[in-house]
Short mmCIF file of C-alpha atoms in Angstrom, two decimals:
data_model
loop_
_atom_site.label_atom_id
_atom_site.label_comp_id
_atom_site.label_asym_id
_atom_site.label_seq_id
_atom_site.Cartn_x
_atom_site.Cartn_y
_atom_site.Cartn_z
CA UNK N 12 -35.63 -37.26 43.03
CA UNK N 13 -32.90 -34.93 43.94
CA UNK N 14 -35.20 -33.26 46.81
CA UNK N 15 -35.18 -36.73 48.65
CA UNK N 16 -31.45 -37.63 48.25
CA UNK N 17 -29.27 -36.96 51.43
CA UNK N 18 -27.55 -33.76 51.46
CA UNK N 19 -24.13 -32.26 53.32
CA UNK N 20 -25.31 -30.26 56.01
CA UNK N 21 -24.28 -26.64 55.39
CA UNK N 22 -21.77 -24.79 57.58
CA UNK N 23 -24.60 -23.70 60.84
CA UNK N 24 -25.70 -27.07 61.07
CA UNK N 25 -22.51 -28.73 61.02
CA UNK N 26 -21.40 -26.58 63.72
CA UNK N 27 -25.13 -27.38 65.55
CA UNK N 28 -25.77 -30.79 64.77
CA UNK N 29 -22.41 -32.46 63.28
CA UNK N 30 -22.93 -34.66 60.16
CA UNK N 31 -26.47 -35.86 61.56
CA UNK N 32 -28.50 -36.83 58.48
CA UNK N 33 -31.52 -34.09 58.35
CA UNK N 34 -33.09 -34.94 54.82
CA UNK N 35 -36.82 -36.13 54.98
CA UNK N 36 -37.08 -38.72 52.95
CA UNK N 37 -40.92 -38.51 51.87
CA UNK N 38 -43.00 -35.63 51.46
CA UNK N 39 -45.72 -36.51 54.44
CA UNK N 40 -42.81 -36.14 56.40
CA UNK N 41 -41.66 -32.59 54.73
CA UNK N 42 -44.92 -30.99 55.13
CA UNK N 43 -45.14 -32.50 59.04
CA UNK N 44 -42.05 -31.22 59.59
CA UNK N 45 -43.01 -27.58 57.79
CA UNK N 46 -46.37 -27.72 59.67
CA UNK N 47 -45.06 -28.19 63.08
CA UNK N 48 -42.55 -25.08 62.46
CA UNK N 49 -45.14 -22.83 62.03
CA UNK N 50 -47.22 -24.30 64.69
CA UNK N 51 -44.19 -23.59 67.06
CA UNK N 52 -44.13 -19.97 65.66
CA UNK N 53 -47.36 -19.65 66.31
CA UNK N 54 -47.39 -21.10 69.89
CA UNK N 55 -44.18 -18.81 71.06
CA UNK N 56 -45.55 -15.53 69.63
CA UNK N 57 -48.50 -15.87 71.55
CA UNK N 58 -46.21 -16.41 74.48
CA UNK N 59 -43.97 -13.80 74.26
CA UNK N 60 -46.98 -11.73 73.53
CA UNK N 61 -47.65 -12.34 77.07
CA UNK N 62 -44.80 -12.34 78.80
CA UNK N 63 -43.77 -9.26 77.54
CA UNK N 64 -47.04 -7.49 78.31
CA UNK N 65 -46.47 -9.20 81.67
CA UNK N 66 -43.41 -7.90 82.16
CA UNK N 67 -44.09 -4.07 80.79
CA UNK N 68 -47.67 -3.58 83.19
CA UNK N 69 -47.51 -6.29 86.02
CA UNK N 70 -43.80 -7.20 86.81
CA UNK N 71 -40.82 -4.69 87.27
CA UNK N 72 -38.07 -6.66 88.05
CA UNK N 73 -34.37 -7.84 86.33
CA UNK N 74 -35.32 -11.53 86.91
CA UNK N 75 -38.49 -12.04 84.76
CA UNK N 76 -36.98 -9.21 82.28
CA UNK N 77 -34.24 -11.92 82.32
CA UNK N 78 -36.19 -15.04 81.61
CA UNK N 79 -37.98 -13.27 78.87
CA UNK N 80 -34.93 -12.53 77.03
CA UNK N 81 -33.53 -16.32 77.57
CA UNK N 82 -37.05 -17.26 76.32
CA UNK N 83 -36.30 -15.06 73.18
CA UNK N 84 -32.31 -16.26 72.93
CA UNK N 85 -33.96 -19.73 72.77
CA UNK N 86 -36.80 -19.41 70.36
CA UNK N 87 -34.49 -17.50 67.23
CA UNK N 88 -31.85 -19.89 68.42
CA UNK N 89 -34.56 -23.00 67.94
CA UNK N 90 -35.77 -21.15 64.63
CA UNK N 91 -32.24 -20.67 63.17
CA UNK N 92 -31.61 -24.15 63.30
CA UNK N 93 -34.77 -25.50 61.77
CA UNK N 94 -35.26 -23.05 59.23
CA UNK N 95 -31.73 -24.79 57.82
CA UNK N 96 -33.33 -28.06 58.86
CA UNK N 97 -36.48 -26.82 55.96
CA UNK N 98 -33.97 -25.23 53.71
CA UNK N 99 -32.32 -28.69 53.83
CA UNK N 100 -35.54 -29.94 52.40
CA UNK N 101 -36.76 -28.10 49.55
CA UNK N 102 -38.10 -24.75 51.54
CA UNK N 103 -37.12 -21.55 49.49
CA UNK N 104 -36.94 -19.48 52.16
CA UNK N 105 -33.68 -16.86 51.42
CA UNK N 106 -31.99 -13.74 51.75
CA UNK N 107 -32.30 -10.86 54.48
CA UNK N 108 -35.42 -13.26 56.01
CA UNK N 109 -33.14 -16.20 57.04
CA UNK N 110 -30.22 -13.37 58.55
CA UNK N 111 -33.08 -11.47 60.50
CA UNK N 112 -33.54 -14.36 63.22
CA UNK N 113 -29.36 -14.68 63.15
CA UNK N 114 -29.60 -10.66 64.19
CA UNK N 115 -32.42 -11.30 66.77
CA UNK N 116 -30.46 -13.70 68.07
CA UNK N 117 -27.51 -11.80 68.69
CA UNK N 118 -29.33 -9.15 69.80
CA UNK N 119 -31.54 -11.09 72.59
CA UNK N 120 -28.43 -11.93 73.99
CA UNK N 121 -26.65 -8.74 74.48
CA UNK N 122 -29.95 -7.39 76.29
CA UNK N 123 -30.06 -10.75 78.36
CA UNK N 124 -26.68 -9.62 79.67
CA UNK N 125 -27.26 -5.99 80.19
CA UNK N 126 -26.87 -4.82 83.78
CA UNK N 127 -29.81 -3.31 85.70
CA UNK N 128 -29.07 0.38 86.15
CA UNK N 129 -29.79 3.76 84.95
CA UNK N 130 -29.30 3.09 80.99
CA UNK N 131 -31.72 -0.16 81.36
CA UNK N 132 -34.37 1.54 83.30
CA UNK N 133 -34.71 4.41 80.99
CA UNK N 134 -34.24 1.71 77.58
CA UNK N 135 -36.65 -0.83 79.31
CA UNK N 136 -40.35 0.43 79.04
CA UNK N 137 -39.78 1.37 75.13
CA UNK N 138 -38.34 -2.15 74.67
CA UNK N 139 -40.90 -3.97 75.88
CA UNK N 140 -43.56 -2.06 74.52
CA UNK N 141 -42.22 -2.95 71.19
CA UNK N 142 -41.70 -6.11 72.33
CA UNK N 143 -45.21 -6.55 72.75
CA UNK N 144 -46.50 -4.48 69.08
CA UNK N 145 -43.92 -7.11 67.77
CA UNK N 146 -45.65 -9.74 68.82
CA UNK N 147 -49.45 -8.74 67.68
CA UNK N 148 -47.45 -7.58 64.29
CA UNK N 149 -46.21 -11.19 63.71
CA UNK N 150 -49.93 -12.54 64.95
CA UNK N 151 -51.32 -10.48 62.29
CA UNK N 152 -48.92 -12.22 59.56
CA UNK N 153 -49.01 -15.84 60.32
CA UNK N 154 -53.01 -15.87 59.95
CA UNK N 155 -52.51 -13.90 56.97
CA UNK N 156 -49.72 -15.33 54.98
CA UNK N 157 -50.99 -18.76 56.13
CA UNK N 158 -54.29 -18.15 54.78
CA UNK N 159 -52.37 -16.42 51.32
CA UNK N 160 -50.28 -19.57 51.32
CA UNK N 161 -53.12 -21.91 51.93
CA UNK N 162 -55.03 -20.50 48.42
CA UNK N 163 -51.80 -19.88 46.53
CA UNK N 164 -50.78 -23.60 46.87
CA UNK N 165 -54.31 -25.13 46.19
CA UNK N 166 -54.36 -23.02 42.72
CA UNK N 167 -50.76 -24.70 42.13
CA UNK N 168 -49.28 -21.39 42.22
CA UNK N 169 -46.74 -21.26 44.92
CA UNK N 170 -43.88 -24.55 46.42
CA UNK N 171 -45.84 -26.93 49.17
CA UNK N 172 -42.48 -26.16 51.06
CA UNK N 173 -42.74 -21.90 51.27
CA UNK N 174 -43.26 -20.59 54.51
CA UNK N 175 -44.97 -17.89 56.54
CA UNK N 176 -42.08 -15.19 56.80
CA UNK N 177 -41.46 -12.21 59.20
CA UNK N 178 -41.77 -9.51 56.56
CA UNK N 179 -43.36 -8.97 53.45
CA UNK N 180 -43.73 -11.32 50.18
CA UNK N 181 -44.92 -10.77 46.95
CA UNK N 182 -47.54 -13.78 47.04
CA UNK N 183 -48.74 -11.97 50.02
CA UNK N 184 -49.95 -8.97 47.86
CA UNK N 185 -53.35 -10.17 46.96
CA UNK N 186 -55.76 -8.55 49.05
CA UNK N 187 -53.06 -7.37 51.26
CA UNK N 188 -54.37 -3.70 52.24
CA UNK N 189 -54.15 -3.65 56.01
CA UNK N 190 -50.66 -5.16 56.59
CA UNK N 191 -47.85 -2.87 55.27
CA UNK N 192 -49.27 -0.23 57.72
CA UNK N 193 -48.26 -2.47 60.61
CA UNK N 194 -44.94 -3.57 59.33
CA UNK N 195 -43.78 0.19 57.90
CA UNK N 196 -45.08 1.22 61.72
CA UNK N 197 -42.85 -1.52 63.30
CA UNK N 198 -39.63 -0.86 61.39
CA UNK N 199 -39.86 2.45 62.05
CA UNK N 200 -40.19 1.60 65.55
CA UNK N 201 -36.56 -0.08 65.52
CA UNK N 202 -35.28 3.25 64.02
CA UNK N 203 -36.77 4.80 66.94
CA UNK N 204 -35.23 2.14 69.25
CA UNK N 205 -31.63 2.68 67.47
CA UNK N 206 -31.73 5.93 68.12
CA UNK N 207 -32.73 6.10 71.56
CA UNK N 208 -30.45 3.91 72.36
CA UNK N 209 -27.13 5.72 70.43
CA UNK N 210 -28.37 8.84 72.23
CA UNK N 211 -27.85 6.65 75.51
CA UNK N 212 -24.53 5.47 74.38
CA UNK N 213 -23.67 9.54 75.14
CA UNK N 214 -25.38 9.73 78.06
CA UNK N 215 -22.59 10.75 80.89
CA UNK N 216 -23.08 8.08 83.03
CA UNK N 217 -23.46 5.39 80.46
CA UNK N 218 -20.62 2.61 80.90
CA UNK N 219 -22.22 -0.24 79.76
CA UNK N 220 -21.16 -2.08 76.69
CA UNK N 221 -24.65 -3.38 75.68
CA UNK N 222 -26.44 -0.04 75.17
CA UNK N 223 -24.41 0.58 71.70
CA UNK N 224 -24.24 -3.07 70.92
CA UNK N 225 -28.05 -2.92 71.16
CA UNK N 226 -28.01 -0.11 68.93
CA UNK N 227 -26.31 -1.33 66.22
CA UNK N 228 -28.56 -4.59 65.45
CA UNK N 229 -31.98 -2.42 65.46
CA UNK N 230 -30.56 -0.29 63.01
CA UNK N 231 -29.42 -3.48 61.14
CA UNK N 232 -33.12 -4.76 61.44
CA UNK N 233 -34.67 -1.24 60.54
CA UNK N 234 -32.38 -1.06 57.17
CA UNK N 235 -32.90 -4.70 56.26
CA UNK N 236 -36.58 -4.97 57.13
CA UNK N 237 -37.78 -1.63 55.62
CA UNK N 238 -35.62 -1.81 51.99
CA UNK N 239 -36.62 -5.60 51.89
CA UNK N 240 -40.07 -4.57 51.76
CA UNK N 241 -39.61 -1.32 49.51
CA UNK N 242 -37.83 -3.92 46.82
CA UNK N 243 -40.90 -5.98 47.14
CA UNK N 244 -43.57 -4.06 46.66
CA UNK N 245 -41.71 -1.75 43.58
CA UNK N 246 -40.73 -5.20 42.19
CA UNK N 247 -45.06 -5.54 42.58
CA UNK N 248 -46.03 -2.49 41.13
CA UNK N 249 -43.22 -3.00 38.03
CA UNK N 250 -44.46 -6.32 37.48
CA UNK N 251 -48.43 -4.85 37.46
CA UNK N 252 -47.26 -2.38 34.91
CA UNK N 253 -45.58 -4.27 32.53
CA UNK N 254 -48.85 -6.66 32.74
CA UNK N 255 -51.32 -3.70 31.93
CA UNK N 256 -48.81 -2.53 29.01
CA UNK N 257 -48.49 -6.07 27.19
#
């Protein structure tokens, strides 16, 4: 009963919404509601996929770099608030893979801002072609964790509420071979990204605010993303051990 009783809004969406009631009150309208997210998840990564490959081969110029970082200030904006909206409800969702889209956020702004010149040029090819590996990467994991999900909650083994995540989960180890690859690959990538962009910071001609303040979130995502998913899977393997030793 308690999952269906009004809550308090927490701090973000009392700030966002005020004291608007958010609580589902059946659970046809919970799952909807969960559906839907991922659909829009879904939807926008296939998007951005485009766009950004737009931008890197077809388009050169500040304006559509522009409206693809708005686009991206909008959609972890629009997934920051209803991820509360599904914590609100029952989803279990925690930890570094709530704070990640607060990051993204933060950091599709400061790029949104960043002056054309020298520094953006030489930043913007390597952005968007991670941009666009991003955006496969996270293709790859919604068909997979949906389909993980999918047999997990028919055999009553994982919450109707849990949720395809940006990262890696232990219920997404069965089977899993072909993933980690891709992820390990991509946080690496934001390493790569932090560091390219703190050797810019030094660059002589460099007087633009947003190259370190770019900097300093991919490192954030690199460290949060890559030990999140090093505690997972040794948290995996310990588990499989103490199983084979009972």
């Amino acid at each position: 009963m308690e999952s269906f009783l009004p809550k308090k809004n927490g701090l973000y969406l009392s700030l966002v919404l005020g004291n608007v009631n958010v609580t589902l009150l059946s659970k046809h309208a919970k799952f909807a509601y969960k559906d839907e997210y991922e659909k829009f998840k879904l939807y926008l990564t296939m998007i951005l996929l485009v766009f950004s490959f737009v931008c890197r081969f077809l388009l050169n110029s500040r304006v559509t770099d522009a409206m693809f970082n708005f686009l991206l200030v909008w959609y972890y904006c629009t997934l920051t608030i209803r991820e509360s909206i599904l914590i609100n409800n029952g989803s279990r969702i925690k930890g570094w893979w709530v704070l990640n889209h607060y990051v993204s956020t933060f950091l599709s702004g400061v790029i949104l801002t960043w002056p054309d010149g020298l520094m953006y040029q030489m930043f913007r090819n390597q952005y968007l072609s991670f941009s666009i590996y991003q955006s496969f990467v996270q293709f790859l994991q919604y068909y997979y964790q949906s389909g993980c999900l999918y047999r997990l909650r028919a055999l009553g083994e994982r919450h109707n509420m849990d949720l395809t995540v940006e990262g890696f989960q232990s219920w997404m180890w069965r089977g899993l071979t072909f993933l980690l690859p891709f992820l390990f690959f991509g946080q690496f990538w934001q390493l790569y990204n932090a560091i390219t962009l703190f050797q810019l910071a030094r660059h002589p001609e460099c007087k633009e605010w947003q190259v370190i303040m770019c900097g300093v979130p991919f490192l954030v995502h690199f460290m949060g993303n890559f030990f999140t998913t090093l505690r997972v899977v040794q948290q995996k393997f310990q588990k499989q051990t103490e199983e084979k030793n009972e």
